Amino acid sequence: MTFEKVLAERKDKVIYKDGDTTIKVFDSNYPKSDILNEALNHARVEETGLPIPAIKAVSVIDGKWAISIEYVEGKTLEKIMEEDPDNFDKYLEQFVDLQLMVQSKKAPLLNKLKDKMNRKISSLSNEIDATTRYELHTRLESMPKHDKVCHGDFNPSNIIVAPDGSMHILDWSHATQGNASADAARTYLLFALKDKTVADKYLDLFCKKSDTAKQYVQQWLPIVAASQLVKHRPEEEDFLKTWINVIDYQ
């Protein structure tokens, strides 16, 4: 089957545009359970009323599983920030407001963030020694339990800005319910991978707008960094391991 055009190519999926539909086609070896879980996450978040494109179908195309959602015309917020650096601070403020809108919602059927992170940390026996894993599990268990919607990969490349200025949030494959500061820590690390100055500016703004102590978000950084190691991205591993050890454990 041929589609109108390719929007993006990833390691294990290709995203196409076909008329008013975006179709994400997964590699044949991609776990079926992960694909179905992503579609279910998307549907559950859609029910909160957040500005996300509606899911249209889960299907098999040429022997490969695919998820179809509404196509949203526009540019990513990341692209707009790059093209209009003079207004970067304004866009960053809109970005944080949108993240706080996400975190104001609840979706009781989403997986729990703490459970997901505990599983990930437990799986890192080849990357992190047993003592560090124990410390990470202990710190995670000590953090307050919340039930806010957490995107899990909230960054400007996952936000489409339509011609009318409205913003639409993509990629809910990592969505969970849990502590908003954990999600902020993930966003901080995504920014810090490229520019720590921008990451610090983001964190200051998030903490100000959410009335959250910066130290509280920082307590999540080693936990979140460890949980991201499971992706085994060579370009990120050294960076993430640095953050795992950045704060001494009490």
Short mmCIF file of C-alpha atoms in Angstrom, two decimals:
data_model
loop_
_atom_site.label_atom_id
_atom_site.label_comp_id
_atom_site.label_asym_id
_atom_site.label_seq_id
_atom_site.Cartn_x
_atom_site.Cartn_y
_atom_site.Cartn_z
CA MET A 1 0.00 0.00 0.00
CA THR A 2 1.27 3.49 -0.85
CA PHE A 3 0.54 6.65 1.12
CA GLU A 4 0.59 10.34 0.26
CA LYS A 5 3.94 11.08 1.95
CA VAL A 6 6.36 10.11 4.69
CA LEU A 7 6.22 12.44 7.71
CA ALA A 8 8.97 10.81 9.77
CA GLU A 9 11.10 7.68 9.98
CA ARG A 10 12.17 6.17 13.30
CA LYS A 11 14.24 3.12 14.19
CA ASP A 12 11.21 0.84 14.45
CA LYS A 13 8.38 2.70 12.73
CA VAL A 14 7.49 4.94 9.78
CA ILE A 15 4.86 7.69 10.04
CA TYR A 16 2.86 8.57 6.94
CA LYS A 17 0.28 11.17 5.92
CA ASP A 18 -2.66 9.94 3.90
CA GLY A 19 -5.34 12.56 3.34
CA ASP A 20 -6.74 13.58 6.72
CA THR A 21 -5.03 10.69 8.51
CA THR A 22 -1.62 10.09 10.09
CA ILE A 23 -0.64 6.43 9.96
CA LYS A 24 2.13 5.05 12.17
CA VAL A 25 3.31 1.72 10.71
CA PHE A 26 5.46 -0.42 13.02
CA ASP A 27 8.20 -2.85 12.04
CA SER A 28 7.06 -6.47 11.85
CA ASN A 29 9.13 -7.42 14.93
CA TYR A 30 7.68 -4.62 17.12
CA PRO A 31 5.80 -6.18 20.07
CA LYS A 32 2.08 -6.33 19.37
CA SER A 33 1.32 -5.74 23.06
CA ASP A 34 3.23 -2.42 22.98
CA ILE A 35 1.32 -1.26 19.91
CA LEU A 36 -2.06 -2.13 21.41
CA ASN A 37 -1.05 -0.52 24.72
CA GLU A 38 -0.07 2.69 22.88
CA ALA A 39 -3.47 2.80 21.16
CA LEU A 40 -5.23 2.17 24.47
CA ASN A 41 -3.21 4.90 26.21
CA HIS A 42 -4.11 7.32 23.43
CA ALA A 43 -7.82 6.49 23.69
CA ARG A 44 -7.83 6.87 27.46
CA VAL A 45 -6.10 10.26 27.31
CA GLU A 46 -8.40 11.36 24.51
CA GLU A 47 -11.33 10.86 26.90
CA THR A 48 -9.90 13.53 29.24
CA GLY A 49 -10.65 16.22 26.66
CA LEU A 50 -7.02 17.23 26.15
CA PRO A 51 -6.13 18.65 22.71
CA ILE A 52 -4.90 15.49 21.00
CA PRO A 53 -5.76 14.08 17.57
CA ALA A 54 -8.47 11.43 17.75
CA ILE A 55 -7.50 7.81 17.19
CA LYS A 56 -9.24 6.36 14.13
CA ALA A 57 -8.11 2.76 13.78
CA VAL A 58 -5.69 0.02 14.76
CA SER A 59 -5.06 -2.24 11.78
CA VAL A 60 -2.64 -4.47 9.89
CA ILE A 61 -1.19 -3.01 6.69
CA ASP A 62 0.91 -5.24 4.45
CA GLY A 63 1.50 -7.57 7.39
CA LYS A 64 2.53 -4.78 9.79
CA TRP A 65 0.53 -3.33 12.68
CA ALA A 66 -0.47 0.32 12.32
CA ILE A 67 -2.20 3.02 14.34
CA SER A 68 -4.20 5.68 12.47
CA ILE A 69 -5.04 9.06 14.01
CA GLU A 70 -6.36 12.38 12.76
CA TYR A 71 -3.81 14.41 10.81
CA VAL A 72 -3.13 17.85 12.28
CA GLU A 73 -1.82 20.46 9.86
CA GLY A 74 0.95 22.66 11.26
CA LYS A 75 4.52 22.79 12.50
CA THR A 76 6.08 21.30 15.59
CA LEU A 77 6.69 23.73 18.43
CA GLU A 78 10.35 22.71 18.23
CA LYS A 79 10.53 23.95 14.62
CA ILE A 80 8.79 27.22 15.51
CA MET A 81 11.21 27.80 18.41
CA GLU A 82 14.15 27.29 16.03
CA GLU A 83 12.70 29.61 13.37
CA ASP A 84 11.72 32.40 15.77
CA PRO A 85 14.37 32.48 18.53
CA ASP A 86 13.46 36.05 19.53
CA ASN A 87 10.17 34.74 20.91
CA PHE A 88 11.62 31.61 22.50
CA ASP A 89 10.60 32.64 26.02
CA LYS A 90 6.99 33.16 24.92
CA TYR A 91 6.89 29.71 23.32
CA LEU A 92 8.48 28.12 26.38
CA GLU A 93 5.77 29.67 28.54
CA GLN A 94 3.06 28.25 26.28
CA PHE A 95 4.82 24.89 26.42
CA VAL A 96 4.80 24.82 30.24
CA ASP A 97 1.15 25.96 30.35
CA LEU A 98 0.26 23.05 28.07
CA GLN A 99 2.17 20.59 30.25
CA LEU A 100 0.34 21.86 33.33
CA MET A 101 -2.95 21.40 31.48
CA VAL A 102 -2.02 17.76 30.84
CA GLN A 103 -1.10 17.27 34.49
CA SER A 104 -4.40 18.76 35.65
CA LYS A 105 -6.23 15.75 34.17
CA LYS A 106 -6.83 12.26 35.52
CA ALA A 107 -7.20 8.98 33.64
CA PRO A 108 -7.63 6.26 36.29
CA LEU A 109 -7.11 3.35 33.89
CA LEU A 110 -3.62 4.39 32.76
CA ASN A 111 -0.66 2.37 34.06
CA LYS A 112 0.91 3.76 37.23
CA LEU A 113 4.16 5.66 36.72
CA LYS A 114 5.79 4.17 39.84
CA ASP A 115 5.08 0.60 38.73
CA LYS A 116 6.52 1.27 35.29
CA MET A 117 9.68 2.87 36.67
CA ASN A 118 10.21 0.08 39.21
CA ARG A 119 10.04 -2.49 36.39
CA LYS A 120 12.51 -0.53 34.30
CA ILE A 121 15.01 -0.09 37.13
CA SER A 122 14.79 -3.81 37.95
CA SER A 123 15.64 -4.68 34.34
CA LEU A 124 18.95 -2.75 34.38
CA SER A 125 21.15 -5.46 35.94
CA ASN A 126 23.74 -5.09 33.15
CA GLU A 127 23.82 -1.28 33.27
CA ILE A 128 23.56 -0.43 36.99
CA ASP A 129 25.03 -2.30 39.97
CA ALA A 130 22.73 -3.86 42.58
CA THR A 131 23.48 -1.24 45.23
CA THR A 132 22.51 1.64 42.95
CA ARG A 133 19.35 -0.17 41.82
CA TYR A 134 18.41 -0.68 45.48
CA GLU A 135 18.97 3.03 46.19
CA LEU A 136 16.86 4.01 43.18
CA HIS A 137 14.01 1.68 44.20
CA THR A 138 14.16 3.06 47.75
CA ARG A 139 14.05 6.65 46.56
CA LEU A 140 11.19 5.89 44.17
CA GLU A 141 9.12 4.25 46.92
CA SER A 142 9.66 7.27 49.18
CA MET A 143 8.25 9.74 46.63
CA PRO A 144 4.62 10.84 47.08
CA LYS A 145 2.03 8.89 45.11
CA HIS A 146 -0.05 11.04 42.76
CA ASP A 147 -2.48 10.20 39.96
CA LYS A 148 -2.01 13.01 37.44
CA VAL A 149 -1.76 12.31 33.72
CA CYS A 150 1.93 12.19 32.76
CA HIS A 151 2.92 12.25 29.08
CA GLY A 152 6.30 10.56 29.54
CA ASP A 153 8.00 12.27 26.58
CA PHE A 154 6.73 15.83 26.76
CA ASN A 155 8.94 17.96 24.53
CA PRO A 156 8.40 20.58 21.78
CA SER A 157 8.81 18.01 18.99
CA ASN A 158 5.64 16.26 20.20
CA ILE A 159 3.48 19.38 19.93
CA ILE A 160 1.92 20.48 16.64
CA VAL A 161 0.95 24.14 16.35
CA ALA A 162 -1.91 24.54 13.87
CA PRO A 163 -2.23 27.62 11.59
CA ASP A 164 -4.79 29.09 14.02
CA GLY A 165 -2.24 28.85 16.87
CA SER A 166 -3.92 25.95 18.65
CA MET A 167 -1.59 23.28 20.06
CA HIS A 168 -2.07 19.53 19.72
CA ILE A 169 -0.10 16.93 21.68
CA LEU A 170 1.23 13.81 19.96
CA ASP A 171 2.77 10.47 21.00
CA TRP A 172 1.03 9.03 24.05
CA SER A 173 2.90 5.71 23.98
CA HIS A 174 4.60 6.48 27.33
CA ALA A 175 1.58 7.93 29.14
CA THR A 176 1.02 6.97 32.77
CA GLN A 177 -0.69 8.34 35.86
CA GLY A 178 1.57 9.54 38.62
CA ASN A 179 3.66 12.38 39.98
CA ALA A 180 3.81 15.50 37.79
CA SER A 181 7.34 16.30 38.96
CA ALA A 182 8.58 13.01 37.50
CA ASP A 183 7.21 14.10 34.13
CA ALA A 184 8.89 17.49 34.54
CA ALA A 185 12.18 15.73 35.34
CA ARG A 186 11.85 13.78 32.08
CA THR A 187 11.26 16.99 30.12
CA TYR A 188 14.23 18.61 31.86
CA LEU A 189 16.53 15.74 30.79
CA LEU A 190 15.25 15.95 27.20
CA PHE A 191 16.13 19.64 27.10
CA ALA A 192 19.46 19.07 28.89
CA LEU A 193 20.54 16.53 26.26
CA LYS A 194 20.74 19.45 23.83
CA ASP A 195 21.20 22.58 25.97
CA LYS A 196 21.46 22.70 29.76
CA THR A 197 20.81 26.45 29.82
CA VAL A 198 17.44 25.93 28.15
CA ALA A 199 16.74 23.00 30.49
CA ASP A 200 17.40 25.17 33.54
CA LYS A 201 15.17 27.93 32.14
CA TYR A 202 12.40 25.36 31.59
CA LEU A 203 12.71 23.99 35.12
CA ASP A 204 12.64 27.45 36.69
CA LEU A 205 9.48 28.27 34.73
CA PHE A 206 7.77 24.94 35.50
CA CYS A 207 8.48 25.28 39.20
CA LYS A 208 7.27 28.87 39.29
CA LYS A 209 4.02 28.17 37.44
CA SER A 210 3.26 24.94 39.34
CA ASP A 211 4.44 26.30 42.71
CA THR A 212 6.81 23.33 43.06
CA ALA A 213 10.17 23.39 44.85
CA LYS A 214 12.97 22.88 42.36
CA GLN A 215 14.68 20.45 44.75
CA TYR A 216 11.58 18.23 44.61
CA VAL A 217 11.81 17.86 40.82
CA GLN A 218 15.57 17.32 41.11
CA GLN A 219 14.98 14.38 43.45
CA TRP A 220 13.31 12.63 40.53
CA LEU A 221 16.23 13.12 38.11
CA PRO A 222 18.27 9.99 39.04
CA ILE A 223 15.13 7.83 38.97
CA VAL A 224 13.96 9.15 35.61
CA ALA A 225 17.47 8.99 34.11
CA ALA A 226 17.75 5.33 35.13
CA SER A 227 14.34 4.49 33.68
CA GLN A 228 15.41 5.94 30.31
CA LEU A 229 18.49 3.70 30.12
CA VAL A 230 16.25 0.79 29.08
CA LYS A 231 15.99 2.36 25.60
CA HIS A 232 19.70 1.61 25.02
CA ARG A 233 20.35 4.70 22.92
CA PRO A 234 24.16 4.94 22.66
CA GLU A 235 24.04 8.73 22.27
CA GLU A 236 22.22 9.09 25.61
CA GLU A 237 23.76 6.43 27.85
CA ASP A 238 26.77 8.35 29.21
CA PHE A 239 24.61 11.44 29.77
CA LEU A 240 21.94 9.48 31.67
CA LYS A 241 24.48 7.61 33.81
CA THR A 242 25.93 10.96 34.87
CA TRP A 243 22.51 12.02 36.15
CA ILE A 244 21.96 8.77 38.01
CA ASN A 245 24.95 9.66 40.18
CA VAL A 246 24.41 13.40 40.34
CA ILE A 247 22.72 13.42 43.75
CA ASP A 248 24.07 11.60 46.78
CA TYR A 249 21.58 9.24 48.37
CA GLN A 250 20.68 9.82 51.97
#
